[in-house]
Short mmCIF file of N, CA and C in Angstrom, two decimals:
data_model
loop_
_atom_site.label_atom_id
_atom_site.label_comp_id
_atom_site.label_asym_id
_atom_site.label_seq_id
_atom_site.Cartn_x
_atom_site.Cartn_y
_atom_site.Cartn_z
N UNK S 261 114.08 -36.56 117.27
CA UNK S 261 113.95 -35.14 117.59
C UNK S 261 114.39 -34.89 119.03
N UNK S 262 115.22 -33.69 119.04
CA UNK S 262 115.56 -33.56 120.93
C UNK S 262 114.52 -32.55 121.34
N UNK S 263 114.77 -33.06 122.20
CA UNK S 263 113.69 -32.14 123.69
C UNK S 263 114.39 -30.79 123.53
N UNK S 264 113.88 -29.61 123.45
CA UNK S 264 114.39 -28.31 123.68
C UNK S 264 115.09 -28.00 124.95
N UNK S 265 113.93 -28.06 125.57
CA UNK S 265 113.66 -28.17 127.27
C UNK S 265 115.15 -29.15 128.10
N UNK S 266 115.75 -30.11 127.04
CA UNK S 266 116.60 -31.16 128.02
C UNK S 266 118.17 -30.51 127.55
N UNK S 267 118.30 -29.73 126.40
CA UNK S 267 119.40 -28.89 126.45
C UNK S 267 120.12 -28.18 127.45
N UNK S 268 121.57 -28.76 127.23
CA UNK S 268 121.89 -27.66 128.52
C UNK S 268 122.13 -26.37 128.09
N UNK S 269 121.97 -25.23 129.16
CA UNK S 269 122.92 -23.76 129.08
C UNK S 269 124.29 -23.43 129.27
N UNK S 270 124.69 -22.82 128.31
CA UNK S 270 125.95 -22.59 128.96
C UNK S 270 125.82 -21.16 128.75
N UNK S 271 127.19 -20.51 129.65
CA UNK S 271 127.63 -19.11 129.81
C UNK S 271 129.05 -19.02 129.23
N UNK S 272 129.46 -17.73 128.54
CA UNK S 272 130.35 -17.28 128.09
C UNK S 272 130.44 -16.14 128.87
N UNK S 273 131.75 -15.60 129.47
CA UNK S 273 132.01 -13.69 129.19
C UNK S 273 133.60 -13.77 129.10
N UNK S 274 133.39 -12.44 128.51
CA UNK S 274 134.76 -12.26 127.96
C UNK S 274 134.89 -10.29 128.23
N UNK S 275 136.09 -9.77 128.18
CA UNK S 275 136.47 -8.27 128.27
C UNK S 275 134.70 -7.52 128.23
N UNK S 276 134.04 -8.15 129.49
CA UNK S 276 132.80 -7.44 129.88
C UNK S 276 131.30 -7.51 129.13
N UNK S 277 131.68 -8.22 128.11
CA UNK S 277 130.59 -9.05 127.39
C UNK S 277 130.14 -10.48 127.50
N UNK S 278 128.99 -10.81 127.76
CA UNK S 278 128.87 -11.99 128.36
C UNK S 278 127.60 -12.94 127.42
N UNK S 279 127.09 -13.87 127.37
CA UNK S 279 126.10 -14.06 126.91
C UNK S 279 126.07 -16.44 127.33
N UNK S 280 124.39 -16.20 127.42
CA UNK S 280 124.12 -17.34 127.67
C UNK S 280 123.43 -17.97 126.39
N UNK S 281 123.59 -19.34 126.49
CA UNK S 281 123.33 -20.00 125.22
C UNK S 281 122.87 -21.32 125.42
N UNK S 282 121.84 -21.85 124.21
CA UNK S 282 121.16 -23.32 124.16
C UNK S 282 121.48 -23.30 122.64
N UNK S 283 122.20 -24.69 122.36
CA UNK S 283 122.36 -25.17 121.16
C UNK S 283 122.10 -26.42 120.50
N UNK S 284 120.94 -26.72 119.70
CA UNK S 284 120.82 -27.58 119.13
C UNK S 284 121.56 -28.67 118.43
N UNK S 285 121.76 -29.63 118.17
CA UNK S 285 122.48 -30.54 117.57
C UNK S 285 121.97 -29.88 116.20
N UNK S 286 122.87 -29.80 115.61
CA UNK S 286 122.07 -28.83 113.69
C UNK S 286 122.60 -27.65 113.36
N UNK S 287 123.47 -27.31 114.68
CA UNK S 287 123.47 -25.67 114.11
C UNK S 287 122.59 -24.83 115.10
N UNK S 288 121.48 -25.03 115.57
CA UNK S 288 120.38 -24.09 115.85
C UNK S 288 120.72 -23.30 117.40
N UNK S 289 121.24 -22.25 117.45
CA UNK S 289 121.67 -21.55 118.74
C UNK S 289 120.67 -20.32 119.66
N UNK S 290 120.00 -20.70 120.71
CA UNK S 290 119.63 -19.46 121.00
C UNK S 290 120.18 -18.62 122.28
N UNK S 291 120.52 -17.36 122.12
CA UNK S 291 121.14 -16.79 122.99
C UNK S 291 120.95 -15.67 123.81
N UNK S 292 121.30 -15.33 124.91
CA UNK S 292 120.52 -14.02 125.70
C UNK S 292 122.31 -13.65 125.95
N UNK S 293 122.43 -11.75 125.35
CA UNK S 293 123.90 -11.59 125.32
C UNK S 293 123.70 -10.28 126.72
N UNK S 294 125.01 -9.67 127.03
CA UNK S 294 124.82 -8.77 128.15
C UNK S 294 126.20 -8.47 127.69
N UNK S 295 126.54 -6.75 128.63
CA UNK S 295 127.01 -6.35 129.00
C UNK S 295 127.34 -6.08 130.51
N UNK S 296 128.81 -6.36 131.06
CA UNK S 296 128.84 -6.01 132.69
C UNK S 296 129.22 -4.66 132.45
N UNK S 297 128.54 -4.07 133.42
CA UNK S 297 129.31 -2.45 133.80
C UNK S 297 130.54 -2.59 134.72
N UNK S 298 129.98 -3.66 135.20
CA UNK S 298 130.88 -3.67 136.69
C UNK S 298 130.51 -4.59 137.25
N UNK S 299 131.36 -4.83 138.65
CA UNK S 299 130.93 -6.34 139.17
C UNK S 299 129.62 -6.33 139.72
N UNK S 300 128.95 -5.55 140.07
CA UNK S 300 127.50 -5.66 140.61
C UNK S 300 126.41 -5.23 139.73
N UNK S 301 126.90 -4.99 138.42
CA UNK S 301 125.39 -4.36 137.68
C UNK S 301 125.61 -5.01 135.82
N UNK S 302 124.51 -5.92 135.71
CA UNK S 302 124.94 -6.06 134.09
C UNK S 302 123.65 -5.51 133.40
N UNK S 303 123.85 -5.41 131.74
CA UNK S 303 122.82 -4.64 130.80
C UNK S 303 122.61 -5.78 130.15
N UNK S 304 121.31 -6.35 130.38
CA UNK S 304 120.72 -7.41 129.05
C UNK S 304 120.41 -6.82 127.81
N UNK S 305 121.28 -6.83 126.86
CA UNK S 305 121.25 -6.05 125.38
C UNK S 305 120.46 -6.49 124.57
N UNK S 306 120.37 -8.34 123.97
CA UNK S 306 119.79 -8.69 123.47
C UNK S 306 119.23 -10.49 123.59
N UNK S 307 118.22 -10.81 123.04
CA UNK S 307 117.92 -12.36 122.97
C UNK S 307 117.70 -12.73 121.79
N UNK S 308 117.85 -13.68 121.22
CA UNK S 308 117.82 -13.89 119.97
C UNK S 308 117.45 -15.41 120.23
N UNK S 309 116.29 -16.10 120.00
CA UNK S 309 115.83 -17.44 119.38
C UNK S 309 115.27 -17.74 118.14
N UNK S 310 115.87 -18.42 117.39
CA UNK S 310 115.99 -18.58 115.86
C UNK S 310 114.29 -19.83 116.14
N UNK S 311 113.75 -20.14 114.93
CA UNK S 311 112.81 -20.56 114.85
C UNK S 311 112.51 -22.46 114.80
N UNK S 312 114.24 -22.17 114.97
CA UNK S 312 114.01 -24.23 115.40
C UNK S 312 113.43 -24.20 117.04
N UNK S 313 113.69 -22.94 117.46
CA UNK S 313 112.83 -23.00 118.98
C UNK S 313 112.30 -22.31 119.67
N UNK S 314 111.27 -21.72 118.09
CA UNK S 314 110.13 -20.85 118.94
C UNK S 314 108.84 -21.90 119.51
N UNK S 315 108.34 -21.18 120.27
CA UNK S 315 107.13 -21.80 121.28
C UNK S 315 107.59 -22.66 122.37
N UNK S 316 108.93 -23.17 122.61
CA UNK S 316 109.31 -23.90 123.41
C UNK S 316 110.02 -23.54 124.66
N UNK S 317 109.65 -21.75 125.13
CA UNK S 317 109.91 -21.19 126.47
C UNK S 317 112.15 -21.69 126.82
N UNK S 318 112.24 -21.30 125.61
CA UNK S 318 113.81 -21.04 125.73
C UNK S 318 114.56 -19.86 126.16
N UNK S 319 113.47 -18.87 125.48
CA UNK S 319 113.98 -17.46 125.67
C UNK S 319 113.86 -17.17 127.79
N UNK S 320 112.61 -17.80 127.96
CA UNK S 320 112.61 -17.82 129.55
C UNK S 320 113.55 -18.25 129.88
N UNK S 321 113.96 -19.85 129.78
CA UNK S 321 115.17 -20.77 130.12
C UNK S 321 116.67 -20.14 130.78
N UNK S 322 116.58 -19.24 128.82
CA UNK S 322 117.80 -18.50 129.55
C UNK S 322 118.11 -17.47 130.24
N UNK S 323 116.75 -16.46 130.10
CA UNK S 323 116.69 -15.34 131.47
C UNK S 323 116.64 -16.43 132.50
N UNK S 324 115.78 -17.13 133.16
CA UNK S 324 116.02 -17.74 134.34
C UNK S 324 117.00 -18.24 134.78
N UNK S 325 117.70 -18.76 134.10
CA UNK S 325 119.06 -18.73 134.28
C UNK S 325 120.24 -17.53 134.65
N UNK S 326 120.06 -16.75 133.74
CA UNK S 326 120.57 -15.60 134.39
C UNK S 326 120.32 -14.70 135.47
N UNK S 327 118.71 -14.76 135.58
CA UNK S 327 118.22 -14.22 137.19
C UNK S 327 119.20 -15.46 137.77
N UNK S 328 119.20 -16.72 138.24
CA UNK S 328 119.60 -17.08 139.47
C UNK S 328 121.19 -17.36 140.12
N UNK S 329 122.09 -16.84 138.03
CA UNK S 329 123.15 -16.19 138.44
C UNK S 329 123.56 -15.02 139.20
N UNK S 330 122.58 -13.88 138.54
CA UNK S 330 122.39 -12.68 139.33
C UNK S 330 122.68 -12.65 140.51
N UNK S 331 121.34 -13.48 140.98
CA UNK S 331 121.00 -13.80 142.45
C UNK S 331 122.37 -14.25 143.11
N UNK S 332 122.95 -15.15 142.74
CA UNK S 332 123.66 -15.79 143.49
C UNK S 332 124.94 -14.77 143.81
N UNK S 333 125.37 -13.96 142.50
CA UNK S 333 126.87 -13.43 142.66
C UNK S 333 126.29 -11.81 143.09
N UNK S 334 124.94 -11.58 143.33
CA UNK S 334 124.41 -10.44 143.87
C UNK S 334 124.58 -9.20 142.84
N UNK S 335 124.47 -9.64 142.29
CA UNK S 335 124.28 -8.52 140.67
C UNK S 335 122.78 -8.21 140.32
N UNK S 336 123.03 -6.86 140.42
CA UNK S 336 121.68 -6.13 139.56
C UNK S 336 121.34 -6.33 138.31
N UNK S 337 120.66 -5.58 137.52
CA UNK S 337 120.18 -6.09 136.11
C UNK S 337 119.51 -4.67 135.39
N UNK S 338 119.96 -4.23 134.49
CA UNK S 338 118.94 -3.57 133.34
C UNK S 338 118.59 -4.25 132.32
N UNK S 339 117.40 -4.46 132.05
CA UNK S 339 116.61 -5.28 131.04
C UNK S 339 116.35 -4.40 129.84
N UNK S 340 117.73 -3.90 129.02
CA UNK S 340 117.23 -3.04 127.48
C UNK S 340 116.55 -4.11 126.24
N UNK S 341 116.85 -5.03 126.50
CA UNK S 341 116.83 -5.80 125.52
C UNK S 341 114.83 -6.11 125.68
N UNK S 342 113.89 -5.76 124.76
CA UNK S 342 112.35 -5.66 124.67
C UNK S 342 112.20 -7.17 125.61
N UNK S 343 112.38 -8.49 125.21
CA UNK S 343 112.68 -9.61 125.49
C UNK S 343 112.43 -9.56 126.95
N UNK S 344 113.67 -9.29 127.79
CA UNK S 344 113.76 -9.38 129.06
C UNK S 344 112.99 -8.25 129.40
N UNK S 345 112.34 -7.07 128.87
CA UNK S 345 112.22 -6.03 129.82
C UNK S 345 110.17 -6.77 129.92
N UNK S 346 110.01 -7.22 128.75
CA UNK S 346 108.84 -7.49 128.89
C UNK S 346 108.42 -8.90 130.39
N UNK S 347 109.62 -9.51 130.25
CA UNK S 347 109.76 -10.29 131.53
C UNK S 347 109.50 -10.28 132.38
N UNK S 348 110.42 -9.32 132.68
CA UNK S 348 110.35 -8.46 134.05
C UNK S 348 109.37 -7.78 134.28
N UNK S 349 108.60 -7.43 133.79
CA UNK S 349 107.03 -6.71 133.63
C UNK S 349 106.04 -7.53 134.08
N UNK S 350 106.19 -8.56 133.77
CA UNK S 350 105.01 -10.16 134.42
C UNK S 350 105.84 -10.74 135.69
N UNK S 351 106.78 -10.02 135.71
CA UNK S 351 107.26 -11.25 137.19
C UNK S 351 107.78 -9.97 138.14
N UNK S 352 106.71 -9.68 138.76
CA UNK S 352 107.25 -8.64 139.79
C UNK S 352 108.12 -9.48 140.93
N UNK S 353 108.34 -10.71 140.85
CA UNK S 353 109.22 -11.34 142.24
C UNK S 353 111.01 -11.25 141.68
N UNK S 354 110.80 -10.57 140.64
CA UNK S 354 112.06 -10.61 140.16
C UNK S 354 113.05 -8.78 140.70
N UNK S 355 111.98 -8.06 140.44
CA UNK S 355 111.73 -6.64 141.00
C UNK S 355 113.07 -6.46 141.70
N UNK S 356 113.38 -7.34 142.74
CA UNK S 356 114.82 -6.81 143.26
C UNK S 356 115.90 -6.99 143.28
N UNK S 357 116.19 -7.54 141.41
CA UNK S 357 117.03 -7.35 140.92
C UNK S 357 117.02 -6.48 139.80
N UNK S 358 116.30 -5.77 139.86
CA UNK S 358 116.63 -4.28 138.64
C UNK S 358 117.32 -3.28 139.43
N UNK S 359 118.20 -2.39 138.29
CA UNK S 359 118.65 -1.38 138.70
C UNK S 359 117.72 -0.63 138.12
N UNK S 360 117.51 0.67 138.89
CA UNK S 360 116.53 2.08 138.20
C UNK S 360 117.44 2.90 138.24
N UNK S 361 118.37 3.14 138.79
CA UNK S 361 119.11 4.28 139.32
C UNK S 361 120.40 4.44 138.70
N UNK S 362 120.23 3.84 137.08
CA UNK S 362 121.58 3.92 135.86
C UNK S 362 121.59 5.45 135.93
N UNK S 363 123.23 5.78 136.24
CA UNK S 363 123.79 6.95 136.03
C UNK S 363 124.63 7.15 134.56
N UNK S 364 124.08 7.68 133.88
CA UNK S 364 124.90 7.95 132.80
C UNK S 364 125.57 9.34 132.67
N UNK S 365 127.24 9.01 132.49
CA UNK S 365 127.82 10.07 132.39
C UNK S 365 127.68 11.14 131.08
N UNK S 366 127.48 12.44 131.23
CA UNK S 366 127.53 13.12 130.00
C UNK S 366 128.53 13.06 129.05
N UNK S 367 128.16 13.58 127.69
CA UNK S 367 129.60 13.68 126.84
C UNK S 367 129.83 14.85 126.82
N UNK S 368 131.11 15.06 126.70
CA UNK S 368 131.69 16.58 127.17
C UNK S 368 131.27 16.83 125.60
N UNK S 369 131.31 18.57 125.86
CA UNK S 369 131.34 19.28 125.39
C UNK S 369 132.32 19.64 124.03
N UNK S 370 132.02 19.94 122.75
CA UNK S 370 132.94 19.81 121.79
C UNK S 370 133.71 20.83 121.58
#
């Protein structure tokens, strides 16, 4: 049996979609996906850990991982995805990497 925990992460992005990933030998993938707006602000959309690795703090793994990408390339963060927003709710040291101040443009008029 492998260690959950000794898996590595990897990162994908592609035309502004991005997403981090742990994969089991078996098939078994879990992943935290995003959207970039731009170079300083991305949208955590969704996480998805399938049940070869629930209870084994993967879903953290790979937000933490992505906070200390954040951190490093100085990128903000919206947490839509329930997953991360609940995160971010228990870890106020994370706090200054959220954006609050999403501007959304209107849709014109028909």
């Amino acid at each position: 049996m492998v260690d959950v925990a000794t898996l590595p992460i990897a990162r994908e992005e592609h035309d502004g979609k991005g997403r981090y990933l742990i994969a089991a030998p078996g098939g078994a993938t879990a992943e935290m996906s995003y959207s970039r707006v731009n170079d300083g602000l991305i949208i955590i959309d969704h996480t998805e850990v399938p049940d070869a690795f629930r209870g084994t703090g993967t879903g953290r793994r790979l937000l933490e991982r992505l906070i200390a990408d954040a951190r490093a390339a100085g990128t903000r963060i919206v947490p839509l995805c329930p997953f991360a927003k609940a995160q971010f709710d228990r870890h106020p040291e994370w706090a200054d990497l959220l954006e609050t101040r999403l501007r959304v443009k209107p849709k014109p008029a028909r």
